[in-house]
Coordinates of C-alpha atoms and ligand atoms in Angstrom, one line a residue:
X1 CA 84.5 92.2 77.4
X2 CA 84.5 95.5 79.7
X3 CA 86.0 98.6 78.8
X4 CA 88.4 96.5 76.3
X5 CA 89.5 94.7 79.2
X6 CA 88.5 90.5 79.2
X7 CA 86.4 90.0 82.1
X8 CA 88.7 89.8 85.4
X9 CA 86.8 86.9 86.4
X10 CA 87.8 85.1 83.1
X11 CA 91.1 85.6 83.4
X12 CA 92.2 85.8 87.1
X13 CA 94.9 83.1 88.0
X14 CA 94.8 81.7 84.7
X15 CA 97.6 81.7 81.9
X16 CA 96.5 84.5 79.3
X17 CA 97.6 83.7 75.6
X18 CA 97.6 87.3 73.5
X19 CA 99.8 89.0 71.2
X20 CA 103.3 89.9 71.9
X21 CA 106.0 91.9 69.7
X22 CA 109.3 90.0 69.9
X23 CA 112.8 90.3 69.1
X24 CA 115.0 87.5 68.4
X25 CA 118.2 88.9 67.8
X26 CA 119.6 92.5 67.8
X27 CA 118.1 94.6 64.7
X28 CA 115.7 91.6 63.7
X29 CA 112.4 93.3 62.8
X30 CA 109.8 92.3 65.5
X31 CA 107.8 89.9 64.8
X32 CA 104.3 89.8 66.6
X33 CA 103.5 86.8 67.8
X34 CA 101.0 85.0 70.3
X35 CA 102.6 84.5 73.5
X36 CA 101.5 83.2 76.7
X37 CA 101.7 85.0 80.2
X38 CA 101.5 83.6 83.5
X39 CA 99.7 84.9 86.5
X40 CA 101.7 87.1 88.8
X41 CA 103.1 85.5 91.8
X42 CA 104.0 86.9 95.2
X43 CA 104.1 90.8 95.3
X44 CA 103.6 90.5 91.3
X45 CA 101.2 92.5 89.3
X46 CA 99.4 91.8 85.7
X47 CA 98.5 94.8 83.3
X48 CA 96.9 95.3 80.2
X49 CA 99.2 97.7 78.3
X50 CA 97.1 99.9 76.5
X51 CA 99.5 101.9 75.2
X52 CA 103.5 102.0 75.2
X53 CA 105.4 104.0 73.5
X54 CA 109.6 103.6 72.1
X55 CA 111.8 105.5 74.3
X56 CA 115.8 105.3 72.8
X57 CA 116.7 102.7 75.1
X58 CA 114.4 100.2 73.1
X59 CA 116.2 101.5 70.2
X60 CA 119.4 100.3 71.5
X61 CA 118.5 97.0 72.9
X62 CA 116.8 96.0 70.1
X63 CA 120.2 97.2 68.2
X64 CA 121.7 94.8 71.1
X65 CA 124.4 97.8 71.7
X66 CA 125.2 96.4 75.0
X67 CA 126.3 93.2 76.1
X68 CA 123.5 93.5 79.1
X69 CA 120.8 93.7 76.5
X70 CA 121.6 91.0 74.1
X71 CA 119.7 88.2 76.0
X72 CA 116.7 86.6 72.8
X73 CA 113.9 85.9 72.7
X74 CA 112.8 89.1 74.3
X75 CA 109.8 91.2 75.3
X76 CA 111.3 95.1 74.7
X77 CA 109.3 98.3 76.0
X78 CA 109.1 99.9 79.2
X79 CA 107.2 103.1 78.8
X80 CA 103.7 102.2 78.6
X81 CA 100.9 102.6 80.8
X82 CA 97.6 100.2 81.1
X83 CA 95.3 98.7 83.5
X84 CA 95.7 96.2 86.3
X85 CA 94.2 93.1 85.1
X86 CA 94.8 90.6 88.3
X87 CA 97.5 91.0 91.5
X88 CA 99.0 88.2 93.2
X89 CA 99.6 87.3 97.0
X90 CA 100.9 90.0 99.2
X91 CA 100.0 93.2 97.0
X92 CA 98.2 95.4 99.0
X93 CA 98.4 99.1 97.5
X94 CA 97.4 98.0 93.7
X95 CA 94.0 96.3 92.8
X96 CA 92.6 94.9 89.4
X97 CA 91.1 97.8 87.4
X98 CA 93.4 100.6 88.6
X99 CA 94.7 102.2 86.1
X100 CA 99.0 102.2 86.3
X101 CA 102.1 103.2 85.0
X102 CA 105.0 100.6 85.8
X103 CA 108.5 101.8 85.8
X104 CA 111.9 100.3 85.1
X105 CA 113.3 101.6 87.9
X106 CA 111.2 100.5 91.2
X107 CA 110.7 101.6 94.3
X108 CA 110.1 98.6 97.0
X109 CA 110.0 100.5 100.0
X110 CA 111.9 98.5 102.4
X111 CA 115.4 98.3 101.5
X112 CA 118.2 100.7 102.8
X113 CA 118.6 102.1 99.7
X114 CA 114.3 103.3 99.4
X115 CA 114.7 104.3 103.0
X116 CA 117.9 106.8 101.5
X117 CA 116.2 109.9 100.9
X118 CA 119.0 110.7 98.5
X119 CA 118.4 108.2 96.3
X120 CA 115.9 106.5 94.1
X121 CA 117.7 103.2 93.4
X122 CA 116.4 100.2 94.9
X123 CA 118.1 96.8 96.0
X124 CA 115.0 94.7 94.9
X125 CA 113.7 96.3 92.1
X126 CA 115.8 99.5 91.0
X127 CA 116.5 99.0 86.9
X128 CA 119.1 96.5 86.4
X129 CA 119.7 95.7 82.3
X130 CA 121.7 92.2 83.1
X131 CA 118.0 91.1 84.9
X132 CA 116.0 89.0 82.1
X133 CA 113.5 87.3 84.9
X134 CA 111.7 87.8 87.6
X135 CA 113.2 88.5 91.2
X136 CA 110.5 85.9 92.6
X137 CA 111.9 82.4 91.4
X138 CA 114.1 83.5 88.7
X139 CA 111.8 82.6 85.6
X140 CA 110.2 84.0 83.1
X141 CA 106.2 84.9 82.7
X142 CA 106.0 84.8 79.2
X143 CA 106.5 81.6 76.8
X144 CA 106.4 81.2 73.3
X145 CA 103.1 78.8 72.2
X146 CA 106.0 75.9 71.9
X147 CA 106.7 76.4 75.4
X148 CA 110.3 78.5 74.8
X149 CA 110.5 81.1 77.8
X150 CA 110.7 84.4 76.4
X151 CA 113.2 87.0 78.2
X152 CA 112.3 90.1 80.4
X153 CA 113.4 93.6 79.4
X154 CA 113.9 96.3 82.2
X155 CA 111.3 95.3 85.1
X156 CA 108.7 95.8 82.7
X157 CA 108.3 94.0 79.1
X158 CA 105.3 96.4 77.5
X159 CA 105.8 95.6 73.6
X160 CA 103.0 92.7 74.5
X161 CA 99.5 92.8 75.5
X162 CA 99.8 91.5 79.0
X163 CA 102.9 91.9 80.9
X164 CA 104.1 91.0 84.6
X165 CA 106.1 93.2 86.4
X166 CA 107.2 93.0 90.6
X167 CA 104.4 95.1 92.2
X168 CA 107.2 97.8 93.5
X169 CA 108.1 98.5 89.5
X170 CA 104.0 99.8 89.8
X171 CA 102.5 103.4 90.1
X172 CA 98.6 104.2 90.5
X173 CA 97.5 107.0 88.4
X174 CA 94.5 109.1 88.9
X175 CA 92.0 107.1 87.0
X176 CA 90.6 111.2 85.9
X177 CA 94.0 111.3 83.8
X178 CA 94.4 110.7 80.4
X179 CA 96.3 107.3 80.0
X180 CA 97.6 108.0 76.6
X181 CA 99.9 111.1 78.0
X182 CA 100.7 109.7 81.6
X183 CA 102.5 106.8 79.4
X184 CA 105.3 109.5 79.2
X185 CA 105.7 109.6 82.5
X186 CA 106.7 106.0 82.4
X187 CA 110.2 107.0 81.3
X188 CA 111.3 109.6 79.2
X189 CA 109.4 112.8 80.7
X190 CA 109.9 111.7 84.5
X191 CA 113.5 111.1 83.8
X192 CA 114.0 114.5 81.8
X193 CA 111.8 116.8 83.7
X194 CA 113.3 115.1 87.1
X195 CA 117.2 115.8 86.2
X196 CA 116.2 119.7 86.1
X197 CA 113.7 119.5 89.0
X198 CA 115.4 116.5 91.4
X199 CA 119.1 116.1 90.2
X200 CA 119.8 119.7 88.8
X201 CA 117.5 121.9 90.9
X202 CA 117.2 124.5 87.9
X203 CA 117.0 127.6 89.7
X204 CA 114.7 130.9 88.2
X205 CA 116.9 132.9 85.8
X206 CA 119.8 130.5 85.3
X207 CA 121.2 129.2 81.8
X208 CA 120.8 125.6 80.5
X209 CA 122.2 123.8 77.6
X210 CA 120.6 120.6 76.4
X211 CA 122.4 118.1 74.5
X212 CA 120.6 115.9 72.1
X213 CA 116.2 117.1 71.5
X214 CA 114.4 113.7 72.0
X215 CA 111.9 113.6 74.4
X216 CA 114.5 113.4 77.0
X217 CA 116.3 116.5 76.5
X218 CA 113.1 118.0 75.4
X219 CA 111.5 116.9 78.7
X220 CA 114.5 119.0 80.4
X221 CA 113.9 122.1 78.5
X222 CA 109.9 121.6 80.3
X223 CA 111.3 121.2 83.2
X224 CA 114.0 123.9 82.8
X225 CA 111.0 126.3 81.6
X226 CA 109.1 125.1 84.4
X227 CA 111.6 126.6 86.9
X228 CA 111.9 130.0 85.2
X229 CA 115.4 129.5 83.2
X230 CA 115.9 132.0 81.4
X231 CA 118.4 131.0 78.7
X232 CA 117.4 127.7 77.2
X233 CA 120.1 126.0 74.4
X234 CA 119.2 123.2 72.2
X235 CA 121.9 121.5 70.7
X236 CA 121.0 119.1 67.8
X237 CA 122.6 117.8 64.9
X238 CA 119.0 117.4 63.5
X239 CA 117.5 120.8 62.6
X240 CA 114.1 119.7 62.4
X241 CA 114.4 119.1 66.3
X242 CA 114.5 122.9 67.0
X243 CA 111.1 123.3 65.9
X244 CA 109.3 121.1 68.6
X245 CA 112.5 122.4 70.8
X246 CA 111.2 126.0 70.5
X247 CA 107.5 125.0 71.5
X248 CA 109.2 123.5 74.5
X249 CA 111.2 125.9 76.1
X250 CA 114.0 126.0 74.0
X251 CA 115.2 129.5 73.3
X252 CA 118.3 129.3 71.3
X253 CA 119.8 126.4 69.4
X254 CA 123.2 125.4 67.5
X255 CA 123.7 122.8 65.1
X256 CA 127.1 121.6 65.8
X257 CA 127.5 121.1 61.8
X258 CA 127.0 124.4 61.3
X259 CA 129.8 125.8 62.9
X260 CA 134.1 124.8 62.4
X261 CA 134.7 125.1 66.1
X262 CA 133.5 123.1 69.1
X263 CA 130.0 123.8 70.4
X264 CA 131.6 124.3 73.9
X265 CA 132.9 127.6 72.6
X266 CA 130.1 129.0 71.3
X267 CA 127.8 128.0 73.7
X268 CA 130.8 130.1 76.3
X269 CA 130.8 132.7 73.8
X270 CA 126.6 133.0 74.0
X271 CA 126.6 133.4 78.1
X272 CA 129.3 135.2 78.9
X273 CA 131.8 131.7 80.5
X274 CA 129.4 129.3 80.0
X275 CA 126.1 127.5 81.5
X276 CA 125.1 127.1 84.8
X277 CA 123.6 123.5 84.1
X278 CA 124.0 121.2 81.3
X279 CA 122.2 118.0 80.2
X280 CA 123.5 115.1 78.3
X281 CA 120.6 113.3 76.1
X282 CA 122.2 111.9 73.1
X283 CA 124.3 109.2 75.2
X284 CA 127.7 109.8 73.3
X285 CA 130.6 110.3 74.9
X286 CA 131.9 112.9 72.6
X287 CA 128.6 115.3 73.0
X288 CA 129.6 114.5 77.0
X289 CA 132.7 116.2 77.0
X290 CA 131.3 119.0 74.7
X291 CA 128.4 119.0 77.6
X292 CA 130.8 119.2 80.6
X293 CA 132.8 121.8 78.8
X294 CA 130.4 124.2 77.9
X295 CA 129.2 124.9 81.5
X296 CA 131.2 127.7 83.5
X297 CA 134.2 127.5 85.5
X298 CA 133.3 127.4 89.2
X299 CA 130.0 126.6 89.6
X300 CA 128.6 124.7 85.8
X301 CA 127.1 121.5 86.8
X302 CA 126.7 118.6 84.2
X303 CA 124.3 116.0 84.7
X304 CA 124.4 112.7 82.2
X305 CA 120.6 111.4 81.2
X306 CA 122.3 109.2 77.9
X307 CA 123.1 105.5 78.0
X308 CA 126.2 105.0 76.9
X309 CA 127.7 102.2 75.0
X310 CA 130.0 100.1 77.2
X311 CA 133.4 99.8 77.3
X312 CA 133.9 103.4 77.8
X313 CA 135.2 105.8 80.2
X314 CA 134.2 109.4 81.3
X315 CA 136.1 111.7 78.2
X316 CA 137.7 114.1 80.8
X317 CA 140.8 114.2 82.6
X318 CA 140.5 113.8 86.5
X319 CA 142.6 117.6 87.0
X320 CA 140.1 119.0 84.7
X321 CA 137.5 118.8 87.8
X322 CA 139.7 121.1 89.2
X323 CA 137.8 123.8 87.4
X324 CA 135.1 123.2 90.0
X325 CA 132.5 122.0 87.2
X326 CA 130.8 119.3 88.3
X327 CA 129.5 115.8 86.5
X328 CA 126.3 114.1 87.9
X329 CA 124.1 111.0 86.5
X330 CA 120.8 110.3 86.8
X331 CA 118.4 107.1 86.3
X332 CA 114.7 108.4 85.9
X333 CA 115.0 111.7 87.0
X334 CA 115.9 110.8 90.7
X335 CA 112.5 110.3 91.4
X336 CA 111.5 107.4 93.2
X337 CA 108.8 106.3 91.2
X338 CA 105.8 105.2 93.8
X339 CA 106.1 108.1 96.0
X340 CA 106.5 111.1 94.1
X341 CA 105.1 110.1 90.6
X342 CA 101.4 110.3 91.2
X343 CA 102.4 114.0 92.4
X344 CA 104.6 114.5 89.3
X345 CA 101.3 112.7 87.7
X346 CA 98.7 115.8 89.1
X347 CA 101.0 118.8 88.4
X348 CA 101.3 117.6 84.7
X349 CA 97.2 117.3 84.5
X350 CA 97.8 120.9 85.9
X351 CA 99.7 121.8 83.0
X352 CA 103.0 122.6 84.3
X353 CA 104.5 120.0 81.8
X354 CA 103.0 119.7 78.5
X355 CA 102.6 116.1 77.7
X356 CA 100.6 116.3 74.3
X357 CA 104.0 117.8 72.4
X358 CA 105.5 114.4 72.9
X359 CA 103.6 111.8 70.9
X360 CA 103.9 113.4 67.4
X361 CA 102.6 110.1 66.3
X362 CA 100.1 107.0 66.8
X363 CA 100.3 103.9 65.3
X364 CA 98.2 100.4 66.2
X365 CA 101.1 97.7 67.5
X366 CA 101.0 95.8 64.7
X367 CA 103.1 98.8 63.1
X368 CA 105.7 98.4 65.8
X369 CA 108.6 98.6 63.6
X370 CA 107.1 101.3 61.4
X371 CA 107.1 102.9 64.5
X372 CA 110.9 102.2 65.5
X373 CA 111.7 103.8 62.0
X374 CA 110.6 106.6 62.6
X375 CA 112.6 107.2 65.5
X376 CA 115.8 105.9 63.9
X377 CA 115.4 108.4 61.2
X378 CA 114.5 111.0 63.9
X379 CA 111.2 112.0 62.6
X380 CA 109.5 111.4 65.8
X381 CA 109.7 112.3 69.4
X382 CA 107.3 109.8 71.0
X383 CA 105.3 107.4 68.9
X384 CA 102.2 105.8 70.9
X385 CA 101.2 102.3 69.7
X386 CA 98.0 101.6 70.9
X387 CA 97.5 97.4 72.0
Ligands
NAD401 P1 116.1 110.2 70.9 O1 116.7 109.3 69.9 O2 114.6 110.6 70.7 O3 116.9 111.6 70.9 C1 118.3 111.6 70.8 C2 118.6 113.0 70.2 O4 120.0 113.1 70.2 C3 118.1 113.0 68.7 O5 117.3 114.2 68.5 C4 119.4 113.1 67.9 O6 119.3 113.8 66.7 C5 120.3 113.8 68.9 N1 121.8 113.6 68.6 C6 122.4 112.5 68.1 N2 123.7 112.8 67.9 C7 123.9 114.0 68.4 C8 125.1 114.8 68.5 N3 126.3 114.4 68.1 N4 124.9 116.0 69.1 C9 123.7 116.5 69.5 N5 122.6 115.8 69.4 C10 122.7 114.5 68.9 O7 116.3 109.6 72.3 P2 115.6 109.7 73.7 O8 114.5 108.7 73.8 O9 115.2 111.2 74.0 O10 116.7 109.2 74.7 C11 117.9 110.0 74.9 C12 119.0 109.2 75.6 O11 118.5 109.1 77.0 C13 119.2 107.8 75.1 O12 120.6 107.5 75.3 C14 118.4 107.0 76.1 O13 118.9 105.6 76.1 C15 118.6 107.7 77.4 N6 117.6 107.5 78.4 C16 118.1 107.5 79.7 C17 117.2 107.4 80.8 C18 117.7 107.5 82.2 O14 117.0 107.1 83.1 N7 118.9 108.0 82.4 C19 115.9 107.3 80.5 C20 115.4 107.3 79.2 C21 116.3 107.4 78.2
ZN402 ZN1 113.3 104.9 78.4

């Protein structure tokens, strides 16, 4: 053994059997189980996790709220971050031993839509929830001990010990940084701090309300900070929320359960018409049109970071866009993940984001669904499990 790692040499083009957390069927606890992994293919990559945390998307997979994520036996997780344990043909920019984030969303490179500077989706490996193998052949790397294929889960699969993910769904990290925070760049801080920075362009002095306080919204209040807003609203319907809000940037908050009339109001009422930029981070299509509403006439731009539950349509009249607000969604923060998140990665060693507020709690994997309580009952923000 080196550095926790099994020797490369031992491993290397051979099937790897280690533990796995699985869910077979939506809301079944995980049950951690010995799986077997396959060596990557063509332009594949294999990392040892060393640490993933839960991001609310695993909440509702495992829930199976979607159609697109009811697809069992899975592998859940995709924020995480671990070292590079073999590559296969082709994969040039990533070698064993480098230490990695990999990202749902991935950035290949070569397809129209990575050659789009105004996007960061990707044809061959931008997220895509109905995709539950790999692009390669169409099978799976991971198999139960009986030989049963196990699903994928967002380009990434990190509730398991070993994982195999398409080499553009991979970011190298300076090897200086701490791995335990850069796994919240993996998802939920890139994708919150990226909406202000990328998709809103939070300028100095402007006013921001944020919708819903996990680390999502809380990674738009850093990134809001960050950019010199001035007026910062948190809007929660769990109080205990505002207290890691208000170390983060937050400078005002509103329980909507605290007041009879709609938060829309009294967020208009606060900054004299409304905000200049809202967020959306709860993923409910009521707290959307509260969201949209609460910005001001003319200029308020909304942008939509929740998943929301399918079928359902955007809670606003078209003629009510005649107002001139504006309603914008965003998939990771609208960066694209291989070019800009080992910059993203340096600015938050700078300190410009505060990473260590996140993880308000550690647990080994084998707690995994110790861990997934607590951010049902909205105790934690990120919980790290360490593999
Ligand atoms: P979380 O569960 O940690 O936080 C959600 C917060 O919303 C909680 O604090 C909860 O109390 C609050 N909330 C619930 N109902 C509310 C209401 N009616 N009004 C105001 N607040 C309310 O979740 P998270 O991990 O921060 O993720 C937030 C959302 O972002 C989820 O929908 C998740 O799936 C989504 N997400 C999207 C992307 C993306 O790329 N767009 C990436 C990551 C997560
Ligand atoms: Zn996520």
């Amino acid at each position: 053994m080196e550095n926790g790692l099994r020797k490369p040499s031992e491993t290397t083009g051979k099937v790897i059997t280690c533990k796995a957390a699985i869910t077979w069927g939506p809301g079944e606890p995980f049950v951690i189980e010995e799986v077997k992994v396959d060596p990557p293919q063509k332009m594949e990559v294999r990392i040892k996790i060393l640490f993933t945390s839960i991001c609310h998307t695993d909440l509702s997979a495992w829930q199976g709220e979607n159609e697109s994520q009811r697809a069992y036996p899975r592998i859940l997780g995709h924020e995480a971050s671990g070292i590079v344990e073999s590559v296969g043909e082709g994969v040039m920019d990533i070698k064993k031993g480098d230490h990695v984030v990999p990202i749902f969303n991935g950035e290949c490179g070569d397809c129209p839509y990575c050659k789009c500077e105004k996007t960061n989706m990707c044809e061959r490996a931008g997220v895509n929830p109905f995709m539950t193998v790999m692009v390669n052949d169409g099978k799976s790397r991971f198999s139960c001990k009986e030989g049963k294929p196990i699903f994928h889960f967002l380009n990434t699969s990190t509730f398991c010990e070993y994982t195999v993910v398409e080499s553009a769904c991979v970011v190298k990290i300076d090897p200086g940084a701490s791995l335990k925070t850069m796994t919240l760049l993996s998802c939920g801080v890139s994708t919150g701090v990226g909406a202000a920075w990328n998709i809103a362009n939070v300028k100095a002095g402007s006013t921001v309300a944020i919708f819903g306080l996990g680390a999502v919204g809380l990674a738009v209040a850093e990134g809001a900070r960050a950019r010199g807003a001035t007026k910062i609203i948190g809007v929660d319907i769990n109080p205990n929320k505002f207290i890691k809000g208000r170390a983060m940037g937050i400078t005002d908050t509103i329980n909507p359960r605290d007041f009879e009339k709609p938060v829309h109001e009294c967020i208009r009422e606060m900054t004299g018409g409304g905000v200049d930029y809202s967020f959306e981070c709860a993923g409910i299509s009521e707290v959307l049109r509260e969201a949209f509403l609460s910005t001001h006439e003319g200029w308020g731009l909304t942008v939509i970071l929740g998943i929301h539950t399918s079928p359902k349509m955007l809670p606003l009249h078209p003629m009510e866009l005649f107002t001139g607000r504006v309603i914008i969604a965003t998939v990771f923060g609208g960066f694209k993940g291989k070019t800009q998140l080992p910059n993203f990665a340096k600015e938050c060693m700078q300190g410009v984001v505060n990473l260590e507020e996140f993880i308000t709690h550690e647990l080994p994997f084998e707690k995994i669904n110790e861990a997934f309580q607590l951010l049902i009952d909205g105790k934690s923000v990120r919980c790290l499990l360490h593999l």
